[in-house]
Coordinates of C-alpha atoms in Angstrom, one line a residue:
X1 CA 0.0 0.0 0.0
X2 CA 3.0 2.5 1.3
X3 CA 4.5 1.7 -2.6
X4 CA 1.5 2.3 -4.4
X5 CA 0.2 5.4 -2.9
X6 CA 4.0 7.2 -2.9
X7 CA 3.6 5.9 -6.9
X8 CA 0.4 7.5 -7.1
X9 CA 1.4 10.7 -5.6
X10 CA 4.6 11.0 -7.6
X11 CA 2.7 10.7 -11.2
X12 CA 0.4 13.4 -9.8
X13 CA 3.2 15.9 -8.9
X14 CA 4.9 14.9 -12.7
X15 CA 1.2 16.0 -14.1
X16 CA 0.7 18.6 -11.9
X17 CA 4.3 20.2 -13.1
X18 CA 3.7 19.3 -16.6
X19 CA 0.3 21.1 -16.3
X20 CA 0.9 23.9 -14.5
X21 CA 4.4 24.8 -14.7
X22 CA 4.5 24.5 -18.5
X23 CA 1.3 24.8 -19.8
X24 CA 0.9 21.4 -21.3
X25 CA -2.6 20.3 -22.1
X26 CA -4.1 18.0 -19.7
X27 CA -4.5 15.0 -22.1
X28 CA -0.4 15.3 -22.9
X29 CA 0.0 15.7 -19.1
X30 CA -1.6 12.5 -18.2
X31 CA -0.7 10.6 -21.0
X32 CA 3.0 11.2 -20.2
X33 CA 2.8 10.6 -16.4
X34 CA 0.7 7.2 -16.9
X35 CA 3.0 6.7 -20.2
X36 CA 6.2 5.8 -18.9
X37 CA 5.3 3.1 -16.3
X38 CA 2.9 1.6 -19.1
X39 CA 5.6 1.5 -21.2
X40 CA 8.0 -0.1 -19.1
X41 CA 5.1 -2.7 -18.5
X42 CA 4.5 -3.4 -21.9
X43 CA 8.4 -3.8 -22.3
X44 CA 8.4 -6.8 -20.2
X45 CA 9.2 -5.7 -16.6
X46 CA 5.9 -7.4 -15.0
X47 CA 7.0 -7.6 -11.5
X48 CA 4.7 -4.3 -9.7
X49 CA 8.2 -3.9 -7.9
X50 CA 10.4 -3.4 -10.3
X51 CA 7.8 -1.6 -12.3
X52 CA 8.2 0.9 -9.0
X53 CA 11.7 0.8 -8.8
X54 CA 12.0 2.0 -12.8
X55 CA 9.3 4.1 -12.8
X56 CA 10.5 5.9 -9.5
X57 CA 14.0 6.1 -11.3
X58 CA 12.9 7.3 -14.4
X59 CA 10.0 9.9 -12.9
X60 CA 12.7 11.0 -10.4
X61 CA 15.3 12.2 -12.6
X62 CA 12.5 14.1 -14.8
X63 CA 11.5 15.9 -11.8
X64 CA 14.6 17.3 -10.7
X65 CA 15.8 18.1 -14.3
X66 CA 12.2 19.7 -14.8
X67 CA 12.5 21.5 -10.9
X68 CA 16.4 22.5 -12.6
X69 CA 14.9 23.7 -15.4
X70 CA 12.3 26.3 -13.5
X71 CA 14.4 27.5 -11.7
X72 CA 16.5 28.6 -14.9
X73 CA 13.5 30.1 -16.3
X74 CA 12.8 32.2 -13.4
X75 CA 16.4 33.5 -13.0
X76 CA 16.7 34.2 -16.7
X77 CA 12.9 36.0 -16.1
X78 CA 14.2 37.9 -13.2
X79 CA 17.7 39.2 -14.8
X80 CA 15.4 40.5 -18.1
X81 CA 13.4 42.1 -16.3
X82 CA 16.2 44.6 -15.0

């Protein structure tokens, strides 16, 4: 249950920021944050562990590069704006 929820609460915050932060429709949103463990599923990994483990990889490096990324934007924002 503790795995599930925490993978359920991670592809909200990845559709959330793709939402939000940079105005992606909704549908491309969702489709990408349900995409990529689907994917990995459809690959072959069928174990819900290792589905976790990949998925939590994979979704955890996007959001840091992503959170990298704002932060960027705002900076370069904030020194135009001068």
């Amino acid at each position: 249950i503790a795995m599930s929820s925490s993978f359920v609460t991670i592809g909200q915050a990845l559709r959330r920021t793709f939402r939000w932060d940079y105005g992606w429709h909704e549908a491309a949103a969702l489709g990408t944050a349900l995409g990529v463990p689907l994917l990995i599923y459809t690959l072959g990994a069928r174990e819900f562990v290792n589905v976790i483990a990949i998925v939590g990889a994979t979704c955890g490096s996007i959001e840091i590069i992503l959170l990298v990324w704002t932060y960027l934007k705002i900076v370069y924002e904030k020194n135009r704006h001068k």
